[in-house]
Each structure stands twice: as structure tokens, then as C-alpha cells.
Amino acid sequence: MTNTTTTDAIPAPPPSRIPVRGGGMFPVRRIYCVGRNFADHAKEMGAVAPASKAERGQPVFFLKPADAIVTDGVVPYPHGTHDLHHEIELVVALGRDAPAGVLDAHSADKLIYGYGVGLDLTRRDLQTAAKAKGLPWDTGKAFDHSAPVSELVQASQVRDLDALTLTLQVNGQTRQHGALSDLIWNVDDILHELSKLYALRAGDLIFMGTPAGVGPLQVGDAFVARLDGIVELHGEIAVPTGTGVA
Ligand code: MN
């Protein structure tokens, strides 16, 4: 007799796993993303940037599915859009569960396993249409292959996050460049705020928001995303799935 309590009814999908520099793989649980975390990007999107830390209000959060992760840099141009945009972002990987309750911002760094650099790929036309109607952003943000990410570098290898910069080049031209010291909400702040809303766990990733300069990507574009001096992601936009030579 089949044991129906322990047998999967369908094959379980494997977790997304990201290589760690020096060996090992990081299994991904959830992907949290922060919107409008650089004033220059908030302005280019038509939002009002806070004038000071005291006026920053609440951070904007959204999620992507864990299986949106791409680790080989090859991103098929997504279906359903004519305006795929790049957003380079610092990626924070959590290696420990947060204790129950709200996380103290000063102890947040104890959760951090490491860092990477990634793209929060966005179907900008769908996101813009959703925003205009006051609807959720999911179709614009949370789609297959929407989260290419570099290998992860352990936190012990990164000394001063505030001194680091992000740079995105597309076909050899710099499209985005920003300093992590310009984040409206830094990593500790974001973990504190997220812990008010979710039980943070080992395996969670946080995409920390993008600086100004977002723009379109086309099939054939080659990109290099850098957390300067720490880690790089090399990738390309490939033909949409289902349109390749069989
Ligand atoms: Mn973003």
C-alpha cells in the first residue's frame, strides 16, 4: 500500500541554488526586493524622493519567486513585454533565521551570509500600466528569469559596504553607476523593516534597489553588472523561450 502521507503527488521542483565563491551552493528561499531606494532613481520614475532620512516614510517592498533566479547570465527576452528594463542592485543573502519578533537594526548584520550583484529585471510597460491603475506590480516584476545574480561572496570578504559602488555596462557602455552610501534605506534598515512584515530565514535574498539610469534591454545585448572590486555578473539577453531552433 502506498504511503500517501509521505509520497509527493508530483515531482518536487529543485530549489534555485547560487554558487558561492570558494565552493558550495546557496539554496534560495525567498526573494525580497526594495523599490525606490536611491533618490536619483525615485526621481527618474516620477516619484518624490524624501528630502531627509526623517522624511523617508516606509520602504517599498515586493517579491519575486525563488525560481526567477538565473545563475549563468543567460536571460531569454521575456514574453508579454516590449520594454524589458535593467536595474542593477546589491543582493544580500541571509544565512541565519531572524529571531521571532522585530529585528533590531543593530543586530541585523548577524543574519547576513554574503553579497552578490544582480539585475531586478522589469517589464516596465506592465509595471507602468499597473501603477497607473493602482494595481500590484507582480506581472512587471515577478516573472521567469527576472533575477539574474552573480556568485555570492561571503560577508567576511566584504569590509565596508558603504564604500562600494554598483556599475552596469551594456554592450560596453556604462548605463548605471551608483554608490551604496546613497541608499535611502541601508541593509540594516531594510532587514529591520522586513522583519516587521515577514519571518526572515536562512536562504532569503534581498535585492536592495537600483540607482538611476534604468533603461531597455534588447535581444543580443551583453551586460556586465559589478559590485565594484567584489564580484561581477556577465550575461546576455537571448531569444525568447520557444523561438529557438528546435
Ligand atoms: Mn529594483
XYZ file of N, CA and C and ligand atoms in Angstrom:
739
model
N 0.854 -1.198 0.000
C 0.000 0.000 0.000
C 0.890 1.250 0.000
N 0.510 2.224 -0.827
C 1.305 3.440 -0.935
C 1.114 4.308 0.303
N 2.212 4.854 0.777
C 2.127 5.766 1.915
C 1.801 7.170 1.397
N 0.528 7.524 1.402
C 0.110 8.790 0.796
C 0.509 10.005 1.620
N 0.945 9.813 2.848
C 1.309 10.974 3.657
C 2.730 11.442 3.381
N 3.568 10.581 2.794
C 4.961 10.985 2.595
C 5.384 11.001 1.133
N 4.528 10.522 0.250
C 4.897 10.481 -1.158
C 4.417 11.745 -1.869
N 5.333 12.425 -2.563
C 4.929 13.603 -3.333
C 3.980 13.185 -4.449
N 2.916 13.939 -4.607
C 1.935 13.638 -5.647
C 2.479 13.957 -7.041
N 3.389 14.944 -7.092
C 4.096 15.279 -8.329
C 5.564 15.452 -7.965
N 6.463 15.398 -8.946
C 7.888 15.592 -8.606
C 8.112 16.974 -7.998
N 8.851 17.037 -6.885
C 9.136 18.321 -6.237
C 10.165 19.086 -7.061
N 9.922 20.379 -7.325
C 10.928 21.150 -8.071
C 12.174 21.354 -7.222
N 13.347 21.317 -7.850
C 14.568 21.575 -7.074
C 14.625 23.052 -6.700
N 15.244 23.394 -5.552
C 15.379 24.814 -5.204
C 16.373 25.499 -6.133
N 16.195 26.812 -6.328
C 17.225 27.595 -7.002
C 18.453 27.623 -6.102
N 19.626 27.477 -6.700
C 20.865 27.448 -5.929
C 21.881 28.354 -6.598
N 22.568 29.142 -5.789
C 23.541 30.105 -6.303
C 24.935 29.688 -5.854
N 25.896 29.640 -6.780
C 27.259 29.279 -6.373
C 27.844 30.309 -5.408
N 28.624 29.810 -4.468
C 29.344 30.656 -3.517
C 30.822 30.631 -3.881
N 31.434 31.802 -3.942
C 32.869 31.846 -4.233
C 33.631 31.029 -3.189
N 34.498 30.162 -3.652
C 35.259 29.313 -2.743
C 34.631 27.945 -2.554
N 33.419 27.774 -3.099
C 32.803 26.456 -3.046
C 31.476 26.443 -2.332
N 30.641 25.501 -2.724
C 29.328 25.351 -2.119
C 28.253 26.110 -2.877
N 27.030 25.775 -2.544
C 25.873 26.384 -3.204
C 24.956 26.972 -2.133
N 24.292 28.063 -2.491
C 23.367 28.741 -1.579
C 21.942 28.487 -2.069
N 21.152 27.697 -1.318
C 19.764 27.445 -1.737
C 18.887 28.644 -1.417
N 18.068 29.050 -2.388
C 17.265 30.270 -2.251
C 15.883 29.933 -1.709
N 15.476 30.675 -0.686
C 14.129 30.510 -0.123
C 13.166 31.538 -0.701
N 13.383 32.803 -0.423
C 12.519 33.864 -0.950
C 13.378 34.988 -1.507
N 12.787 35.784 -2.385
C 13.467 36.968 -2.914
C 12.626 38.191 -2.592
N 13.141 39.003 -1.671
C 12.514 40.291 -1.355
C 13.221 41.377 -2.164
N 12.458 42.349 -2.639
C 13.037 43.464 -3.388
C 12.580 44.776 -2.775
N 13.479 45.756 -2.845
C 13.189 47.093 -2.332
C 13.033 48.036 -3.518
N 11.951 48.773 -3.548
C 11.745 49.784 -4.584
C 12.190 51.150 -4.095
N 12.522 52.047 -5.019
C 12.780 53.457 -4.693
C 13.746 53.635 -3.533
N 14.919 52.998 -3.644
C 15.865 53.093 -2.522
C 17.053 53.990 -2.841
N 17.061 54.575 -4.037
C 18.033 55.625 -4.375
C 17.212 56.836 -4.829
N 17.534 58.002 -4.294
C 16.739 59.191 -4.612
C 16.765 59.496 -6.107
N 17.928 59.317 -6.757
C 18.009 59.674 -8.180
C 17.127 58.760 -9.034
N 17.011 57.487 -8.640
C 16.120 56.582 -9.376
C 14.659 56.889 -9.070
N 14.331 57.175 -7.814
C 12.940 57.528 -7.478
C 12.490 58.704 -8.338
N 13.377 59.687 -8.499
C 13.027 60.869 -9.307
C 12.820 60.503 -10.771
N 13.704 59.661 -11.312
C 13.554 59.323 -12.741
C 12.276 58.522 -13.000
N 11.742 57.869 -11.946
C 10.483 57.141 -12.094
C 9.272 58.019 -11.783
N 9.524 59.284 -11.521
C 8.417 60.200 -11.284
C 7.908 60.207 -9.856
N 8.642 59.563 -8.945
C 8.243 59.547 -7.534
C 8.940 60.700 -6.809
N 8.399 61.060 -5.672
C 9.016 62.106 -4.862
C 10.039 61.448 -3.942
N 11.275 61.896 -4.032
C 12.323 61.346 -3.172
C 12.299 62.070 -1.833
N 12.476 61.337 -0.740
C 12.467 62.005 0.564
C 13.644 62.971 0.691
N 13.381 64.101 1.323
C 14.418 65.126 1.459
C 15.424 64.761 2.551
N 15.025 63.937 3.484
C 15.928 63.556 4.571
C 15.516 62.190 5.099
N 16.405 61.590 5.906
C 16.116 60.282 6.485
C 14.835 60.316 7.328
N 14.610 61.452 7.989
C 13.425 61.582 8.846
C 12.133 61.561 8.032
N 12.225 61.937 6.758
C 11.020 62.034 5.918
C 10.860 60.841 4.987
N 11.621 59.780 5.219
C 11.631 58.726 4.211
C 10.414 57.811 4.286
N 9.625 57.872 5.377
C 8.406 57.066 5.450
C 8.703 55.580 5.522
N 7.958 54.783 4.752
C 8.131 53.332 4.747
C 8.783 52.895 3.432
N 9.664 51.885 3.476
C 10.225 51.383 2.216
C 9.167 50.649 1.398
N 9.396 50.596 0.094
C 8.510 49.873 -0.830
C 9.084 48.466 -1.018
N 8.295 47.451 -0.728
C 8.733 46.064 -0.903
C 7.872 45.347 -1.939
N 8.513 44.435 -2.659
C 7.784 43.478 -3.491
C 8.621 42.211 -3.533
N 8.069 41.133 -4.078
C 8.781 39.857 -4.089
C 8.872 39.302 -5.509
N 9.877 38.480 -5.701
C 9.975 37.666 -6.910
C 9.977 36.200 -6.473
N 9.518 35.293 -7.341
C 9.594 33.876 -6.986
C 11.041 33.403 -6.977
N 11.351 32.459 -6.095
C 12.735 31.968 -5.975
C 13.229 31.379 -7.295
N 12.319 30.816 -8.088
C 12.787 30.193 -9.339
C 12.959 31.204 -10.475
N 12.870 32.509 -10.149
C 13.234 33.543 -11.127
C 14.751 33.723 -11.216
N 15.488 33.077 -10.313
C 16.946 33.203 -10.289
C 17.570 32.608 -11.560
N 18.538 33.352 -12.111
C 19.365 32.893 -13.235
C 20.806 32.986 -12.774
N 21.558 31.900 -12.889
C 22.947 31.932 -12.420
C 23.980 31.872 -13.543
N 23.538 31.596 -14.774
C 24.512 31.527 -15.876
C 24.504 32.792 -16.733
N 23.728 33.803 -16.325
C 23.706 35.080 -17.039
C 22.856 35.101 -18.289
N 22.363 33.962 -18.716
C 21.598 33.910 -19.971
C 20.112 34.130 -19.668
N 19.606 35.282 -20.141
C 18.223 35.679 -19.864
C 17.438 35.693 -21.168
N 16.512 34.762 -21.375
C 15.661 34.851 -22.553
C 14.780 36.100 -22.462
N 14.651 36.839 -23.572
C 13.763 38.018 -23.548
C 12.372 37.543 -23.146
N 11.778 38.161 -22.103
C 10.514 37.612 -21.584
C 9.343 37.848 -22.527
N 8.383 36.973 -22.449
C 7.128 37.174 -23.156
C 6.328 38.284 -22.461
N 5.389 38.861 -23.186
C 4.426 39.770 -22.569
C 4.885 41.198 -22.408
N 6.049 41.547 -22.995
C 6.549 42.915 -22.856
C 7.239 43.357 -24.133
N 7.275 44.691 -24.327
C 8.109 45.296 -25.364
C 9.095 46.269 -24.734
N 9.219 46.223 -23.402
C 10.063 47.198 -22.711
C 10.706 46.569 -21.468
N 11.600 45.608 -21.721
C 12.355 44.981 -20.631
C 13.432 45.949 -20.153
N 13.444 46.237 -18.843
C 14.433 47.171 -18.296
C 15.404 46.488 -17.343
N 16.634 47.029 -17.336
C 17.647 46.606 -16.359
C 17.585 47.486 -15.122
N 17.812 46.867 -13.962
C 18.002 47.586 -12.696
C 19.114 46.847 -11.955
N 20.305 47.425 -11.912
C 21.390 46.773 -11.173
C 21.179 46.981 -9.673
N 21.431 45.924 -8.902
C 21.182 46.023 -7.460
C 22.180 45.181 -6.658
N 22.487 45.668 -5.465
C 23.173 44.849 -4.463
C 22.218 43.742 -4.030
N 22.746 42.528 -3.936
C 21.956 41.398 -3.448
C 22.536 40.939 -2.112
N 21.686 40.871 -1.106
C 22.082 40.431 0.237
C 21.508 39.042 0.464
N 22.348 38.112 0.919
C 21.924 36.732 1.166
C 21.954 36.457 2.664
N 20.856 35.940 3.190
C 20.780 35.657 4.628
C 21.174 34.211 4.915
N 22.008 34.040 5.918
C 22.497 32.709 6.283
C 21.929 32.176 7.575
N 21.158 33.002 8.272
C 20.545 32.589 9.535
C 19.111 33.076 9.598
N 18.288 32.346 10.379
C 16.917 32.791 10.635
C 16.942 33.988 11.586
N 16.051 34.933 11.347
C 15.878 36.010 12.319
C 15.128 35.470 13.537
N 15.445 35.976 14.718
C 14.647 35.579 15.887
C 13.217 36.083 15.721
N 12.299 35.470 16.459
C 10.899 35.904 16.380
C 10.785 37.360 16.797
N 9.879 38.060 16.186
C 9.676 39.460 16.535
C 10.470 40.375 15.636
N 10.438 41.658 15.963
C 11.104 42.655 15.129
C 12.601 42.642 15.401
N 13.336 42.593 14.311
C 14.794 42.513 14.381
C 15.368 43.894 14.698
N 16.243 43.944 15.674
C 16.950 45.181 15.974
C 17.903 45.502 14.824
N 17.846 46.739 14.338
C 18.687 47.100 13.184
C 20.164 46.877 13.472
N 20.549 47.017 14.734
C 21.973 46.901 15.063
C 22.459 45.450 15.095
N 21.526 44.486 15.169
C 21.945 43.078 15.147
C 21.631 42.420 13.806
N 21.137 43.227 12.853
C 20.719 42.673 11.573
C 21.879 42.023 10.823
N 23.065 42.584 10.955
C 24.178 42.069 10.149
C 24.592 40.652 10.542
N 24.160 40.198 11.709
C 24.481 38.820 12.115
C 23.777 37.791 11.228
N 22.730 38.204 10.547
C 21.984 37.281 9.675
C 22.635 37.110 8.310
N 23.533 38.041 7.968
C 23.993 38.120 6.576
C 25.052 37.065 6.283
N 24.780 36.276 5.269
C 25.740 35.271 4.808
C 26.729 35.885 3.828
N 26.197 36.657 2.886
C 27.089 37.199 1.875
C 26.378 38.164 0.956
N 27.119 38.540 -0.089
C 26.618 39.544 -1.024
C 26.867 39.106 -2.457
N 26.022 39.621 -3.329
C 26.232 39.442 -4.756
C 25.739 40.682 -5.462
N 25.773 40.612 -6.794
C 25.187 41.681 -7.594
C 24.202 41.033 -8.553
N 23.075 41.696 -8.769
C 22.064 41.112 -9.638
C 21.309 42.184 -10.403
N 20.440 41.725 -11.281
C 19.546 42.624 -12.005
C 18.110 42.321 -11.578
N 17.407 43.372 -11.162
C 15.963 43.282 -10.943
C 15.324 43.605 -12.285
N 15.233 42.579 -13.140
C 14.675 42.815 -14.483
C 13.187 43.123 -14.369
N 12.753 44.067 -15.202
C 11.416 44.646 -15.049
C 10.740 44.764 -16.410
N 9.515 44.258 -16.504
C 8.688 44.526 -17.694
C 8.049 45.895 -17.456
N 8.800 46.950 -17.870
C 8.435 48.307 -17.460
C 7.056 48.701 -17.971
N 6.700 48.266 -19.171
C 5.377 48.621 -19.695
C 4.264 48.049 -18.815
N 4.444 46.813 -18.356
C 3.415 46.218 -17.500
C 3.403 46.876 -16.122
N 4.601 47.186 -15.597
C 4.656 47.837 -14.286
C 4.014 49.221 -14.343
N 4.312 49.966 -15.411
C 3.773 51.317 -15.544
C 2.246 51.291 -15.649
N 1.733 50.331 -16.420
C 0.273 50.207 -16.561
C -0.367 49.849 -15.219
N 0.276 48.956 -14.462
C -0.263 48.561 -13.154
C -0.256 49.740 -12.187
N 0.868 50.472 -12.187
C 0.967 51.645 -11.301
C -0.140 52.642 -11.591
N -0.401 52.874 -12.890
C -1.390 53.881 -13.284
C -2.779 53.515 -12.784
N -3.027 52.215 -12.652
C -4.344 51.764 -12.185
C -4.352 51.457 -10.693
N -3.220 51.681 -10.013
C -3.147 51.350 -8.594
C -3.166 49.861 -8.336
N -2.716 49.082 -9.325
C -2.722 47.617 -9.210
C -1.343 47.101 -8.799
N -1.257 45.848 -8.338
C 0.042 45.278 -7.929
C 1.029 45.182 -9.097
N 2.307 45.099 -8.742
C 3.385 45.127 -9.723
C 3.783 43.728 -10.218
N 3.129 42.702 -9.755
C 3.651 41.339 -9.940
C 4.013 40.991 -11.379
N 3.131 41.307 -12.324
C 3.433 40.894 -13.700
C 4.613 41.674 -14.268
N 4.870 42.857 -13.732
C 6.003 43.655 -14.193
C 7.320 43.248 -13.567
N 7.260 42.575 -12.432
C 8.471 42.303 -11.658
C 8.758 40.823 -11.429
N 7.713 40.034 -11.218
C 7.896 38.667 -10.722
C 7.628 37.662 -11.838
N 8.609 37.522 -12.742
C 8.420 36.631 -13.894
C 9.642 35.740 -14.070
N 9.508 34.756 -14.929
C 10.598 33.800 -15.155
C 11.860 34.525 -15.614
N 12.995 34.115 -15.083
C 14.304 34.653 -15.473
C 14.485 36.131 -15.105
N 13.687 36.645 -14.177
C 13.744 38.081 -13.869
C 14.788 38.437 -12.815
N 15.555 37.440 -12.340
C 16.508 37.735 -11.280
C 17.882 37.096 -11.537
N 18.590 37.535 -12.599
C 19.963 37.046 -12.768
C 20.849 37.567 -11.640
N 21.699 36.699 -11.121
C 22.535 37.078 -9.979
C 23.916 36.457 -10.128
N 24.911 37.149 -9.606
C 26.296 36.670 -9.625
C 26.483 35.565 -8.608
N 27.700 35.018 -8.580
C 28.068 34.176 -7.438
C 27.989 35.034 -6.176
N 27.891 34.379 -5.034
C 27.857 35.105 -3.752
C 29.251 35.121 -3.134
N 29.558 36.227 -2.495
C 30.815 36.393 -1.771
C 30.473 36.475 -0.288
N 31.168 35.683 0.511
C 30.835 35.667 1.938
C 31.091 37.033 2.576
N 30.244 37.364 3.554
C 30.280 38.696 4.173
C 31.648 39.015 4.766
N 32.346 37.985 5.235
C 33.665 38.220 5.832
C 34.680 38.750 4.819
N 34.356 38.605 3.526
C 35.253 39.075 2.467
C 34.952 40.518 2.045
N 33.910 41.091 2.627
C 33.486 42.452 2.251
C 33.603 43.336 3.489
N 34.512 44.301 3.434
C 34.796 45.064 4.651
C 33.828 46.226 4.878
N 33.719 47.124 3.904
C 32.935 48.342 4.116
C 31.952 48.539 2.960
N 30.734 48.094 3.188
C 29.710 48.161 2.138
C 29.494 49.599 1.658
N 29.511 50.535 2.589
C 29.232 51.939 2.242
C 30.265 52.523 1.281
N 31.436 51.889 1.197
C 32.481 52.411 0.317
C 32.367 51.853 -1.102
N 31.388 50.949 -1.325
C 31.310 50.244 -2.604
C 30.358 50.933 -3.577
N 30.575 50.645 -4.863
C 29.718 51.187 -5.913
C 29.189 50.055 -6.788
N 28.084 50.346 -7.463
C 27.486 49.446 -8.447
C 27.696 50.051 -9.825
N 28.058 49.214 -10.798
C 28.205 49.697 -12.178
C 27.609 48.671 -13.131
N 26.749 49.148 -14.034
C 26.209 48.278 -15.072
C 26.630 48.792 -16.435
N 27.266 47.906 -17.203
C 27.585 48.207 -18.591
C 26.755 47.305 -19.496
N 26.241 47.906 -20.581
C 25.531 47.152 -21.608
C 26.257 47.388 -22.926
N 26.698 46.319 -23.551
C 27.478 46.402 -24.800
C 28.661 47.362 -24.645
N 29.292 47.324 -23.476
C 30.496 48.113 -23.237
C 30.251 49.543 -22.787
N 28.995 49.985 -22.766
C 28.695 51.359 -22.346
C 28.088 51.362 -20.951
N 28.553 52.306 -20.126
C 28.033 52.389 -18.760
C 26.624 52.975 -18.781
N 25.703 52.206 -18.223
C 24.293 52.654 -18.161
C 23.915 53.122 -16.753
N 24.440 52.432 -15.749
C 24.093 52.781 -14.368
C 25.352 52.761 -13.520
N 25.433 53.726 -12.604
C 26.535 53.761 -11.649
C 26.029 54.446 -10.390
N 26.250 53.822 -9.254
C 25.762 54.418 -8.013
C 26.563 53.935 -6.823
N 26.548 54.738 -5.773
C 27.280 54.414 -4.542
C 26.318 53.868 -3.495
N 26.732 52.789 -2.835
C 25.860 52.205 -1.803
C 25.659 53.161 -0.629
N 26.556 54.126 -0.475
C 26.369 55.131 0.580
C 25.151 56.015 0.298
N 24.631 55.964 -0.936
C 23.452 56.762 -1.291
C 22.136 56.022 -1.086
N 22.181 54.786 -0.585
C 20.928 54.082 -0.301
C 20.107 54.869 0.719
N 18.822 55.046 0.429
C 17.939 55.721 1.390
C 17.772 54.849 2.637
N 17.576 53.555 2.408
C 17.481 52.559 3.475
C 18.672 51.623 3.323
N 19.579 51.599 4.302
C 20.730 50.701 4.180
C 20.325 49.268 4.537
N 21.275 48.360 4.472
C 20.940 46.936 4.642
C 20.356 46.677 6.027
N 20.953 47.233 7.057
C 20.423 47.026 8.413
C 18.996 47.565 8.529
N 18.763 48.750 7.966
C 17.417 49.346 7.998
C 16.400 48.432 7.323
N 16.797 47.898 6.167
C 15.864 47.082 5.383
C 15.547 45.769 6.097
N 16.553 45.152 6.705
C 16.283 43.906 7.435
C 15.365 44.186 8.624
N 15.591 45.295 9.291
C 14.715 45.707 10.404
C 13.279 45.880 9.908
N 13.106 46.595 8.812
C 11.757 46.845 8.285
C 11.101 45.565 7.771
N 11.875 44.731 7.065
C 11.307 43.470 6.560
C 10.828 42.584 7.710
N 11.587 42.603 8.824
C 11.244 41.718 9.940
C 9.932 42.107 10.608
N 9.443 43.320 10.330
C 8.125 43.718 10.839
C 7.006 43.057 10.043
N 7.359 42.557 8.847
C 6.349 42.055 7.907
C 6.462 40.566 7.631
N 7.682 40.018 7.748
C 7.939 38.630 7.351
C 8.887 37.986 8.354
N 8.816 36.650 8.466
C 9.805 35.896 9.240
C 11.002 35.650 8.330
N 12.069 36.395 8.536
C 13.259 36.245 7.691
C 13.964 34.940 8.021
N 14.440 34.259 6.975
C 15.022 32.932 7.154
C 16.317 32.802 6.358
N 17.141 31.873 6.800
C 18.305 31.486 6.004
C 17.828 31.089 4.613
N 18.528 31.578 3.609
C 18.142 31.304 2.222
C 17.439 32.471 1.558
N 17.015 33.447 2.343
C 16.353 34.613 1.747
C 17.382 35.523 1.074
N 16.957 36.125 -0.028
C 17.743 37.149 -0.712
C 16.993 38.469 -0.637
N 17.749 39.549 -0.589
C 17.160 40.878 -0.695
C 17.851 41.631 -1.814
N 17.069 42.053 -2.813
C 17.551 42.956 -3.869
C 17.299 44.377 -3.353
N 18.369 45.145 -3.229
C 18.340 46.357 -2.406
C 17.901 47.628 -3.118
N 17.551 47.557 -4.382
C 17.118 48.770 -5.085
C 18.205 49.287 -6.008
N 17.774 50.071 -6.996
C 18.677 50.443 -8.091
C 18.928 51.944 -8.141
N 20.140 52.348 -8.554
C 20.391 53.769 -8.800
C 19.805 54.197 -10.155
N 19.948 55.458 -10.485
C 19.380 55.999 -11.729
C 20.020 55.360 -12.956
N 19.347 55.537 -14.087
C 19.900 55.086 -15.362
C 19.253 53.835 -15.902
N 18.128 53.415 -15.314
C 17.453 52.220 -15.825
C 17.063 52.460 -17.284
N 17.019 51.376 -18.034
C 16.680 51.525 -19.449
C 16.484 50.178 -20.094
N 16.142 50.199 -21.397
C 15.741 48.973 -22.078
C 16.905 48.047 -22.438
N 16.591 46.782 -22.485
C 17.492 45.741 -22.982
C 16.841 45.086 -24.200
N 17.685 44.677 -25.155
C 17.202 44.033 -26.376
C 17.881 42.671 -26.529
N 17.264 41.827 -27.335
C 17.879 40.535 -27.654
C 19.268 40.786 -28.254
N 20.260 40.087 -27.753
C 21.632 40.238 -28.237
C 22.485 41.142 -27.368
N 21.859 41.920 -26.474
C 22.648 42.782 -25.583
C 23.484 41.934 -24.629
N 24.723 42.388 -24.427
C 25.601 41.763 -23.433
C 25.744 42.736 -22.278
N 25.619 42.230 -21.069
C 25.724 43.115 -19.901
C 26.780 42.601 -18.923
N 27.373 43.567 -18.218
C 28.273 43.257 -17.103
C 27.818 44.097 -15.921
N 27.396 43.431 -14.863
C 26.990 44.111 -13.633
C 28.095 43.898 -12.606
N 28.510 44.986 -11.957
C 29.611 44.885 -10.999
C 29.245 45.490 -9.656
N 29.524 44.730 -8.593
C 29.694 45.330 -7.277
C 31.194 45.582 -7.234
N 31.586 46.822 -7.515
C 32.955 47.113 -7.927
C 33.990 46.623 -6.914
N 34.944 45.877 -7.444
C 36.033 45.342 -6.636
C 35.691 44.077 -5.883
N 34.415 43.657 -5.947
C 33.986 42.494 -5.163
C 33.548 41.333 -6.057
N 32.589 41.590 -6.952
C 32.026 40.485 -7.736
C 31.362 41.039 -8.999
N 31.318 40.213 -10.036
C 30.742 40.620 -11.325
C 29.767 39.562 -11.817
N 28.804 40.022 -12.596
C 27.884 39.139 -13.301
C 27.943 39.473 -14.788
N 28.321 38.510 -15.594
C 28.347 38.678 -17.044
C 27.161 37.930 -17.635
N 26.435 38.595 -18.543
C 25.278 37.921 -19.111
C 24.854 38.500 -20.436
N 23.780 37.958 -20.956
C 23.267 38.388 -22.263
C 21.759 38.145 -22.324
N 21.120 38.918 -23.215
C 19.699 38.730 -23.452
C 19.551 37.847 -24.692
N 18.922 36.708 -24.486
C 18.782 35.708 -25.543
C 17.379 35.785 -26.162
N 17.191 35.026 -27.243
C 15.865 34.993 -27.878
C 14.847 34.437 -26.886
N 13.571 34.847 -27.050
C 12.545 34.346 -26.123
C 12.480 32.818 -26.142
N 12.061 32.260 -25.023
C 11.889 30.813 -24.969
C 10.823 30.402 -25.980
N 11.017 29.266 -26.568
C 10.035 28.758 -27.524
C 10.252 29.246 -28.945
N 11.278 30.112 -29.149
C 11.516 30.622 -30.501
C 12.877 30.193 -31.043
N 13.626 29.409 -30.270
C 14.918 28.947 -30.728
C 14.761 27.822 -31.741
N 15.870 27.443 -32.342
C 15.861 26.318 -33.281
C 15.671 25.028 -32.493
N 14.689 24.246 -32.904
C 14.389 23.021 -32.171
C 15.475 21.977 -32.415
Mn 14.506 47.311 -8.445
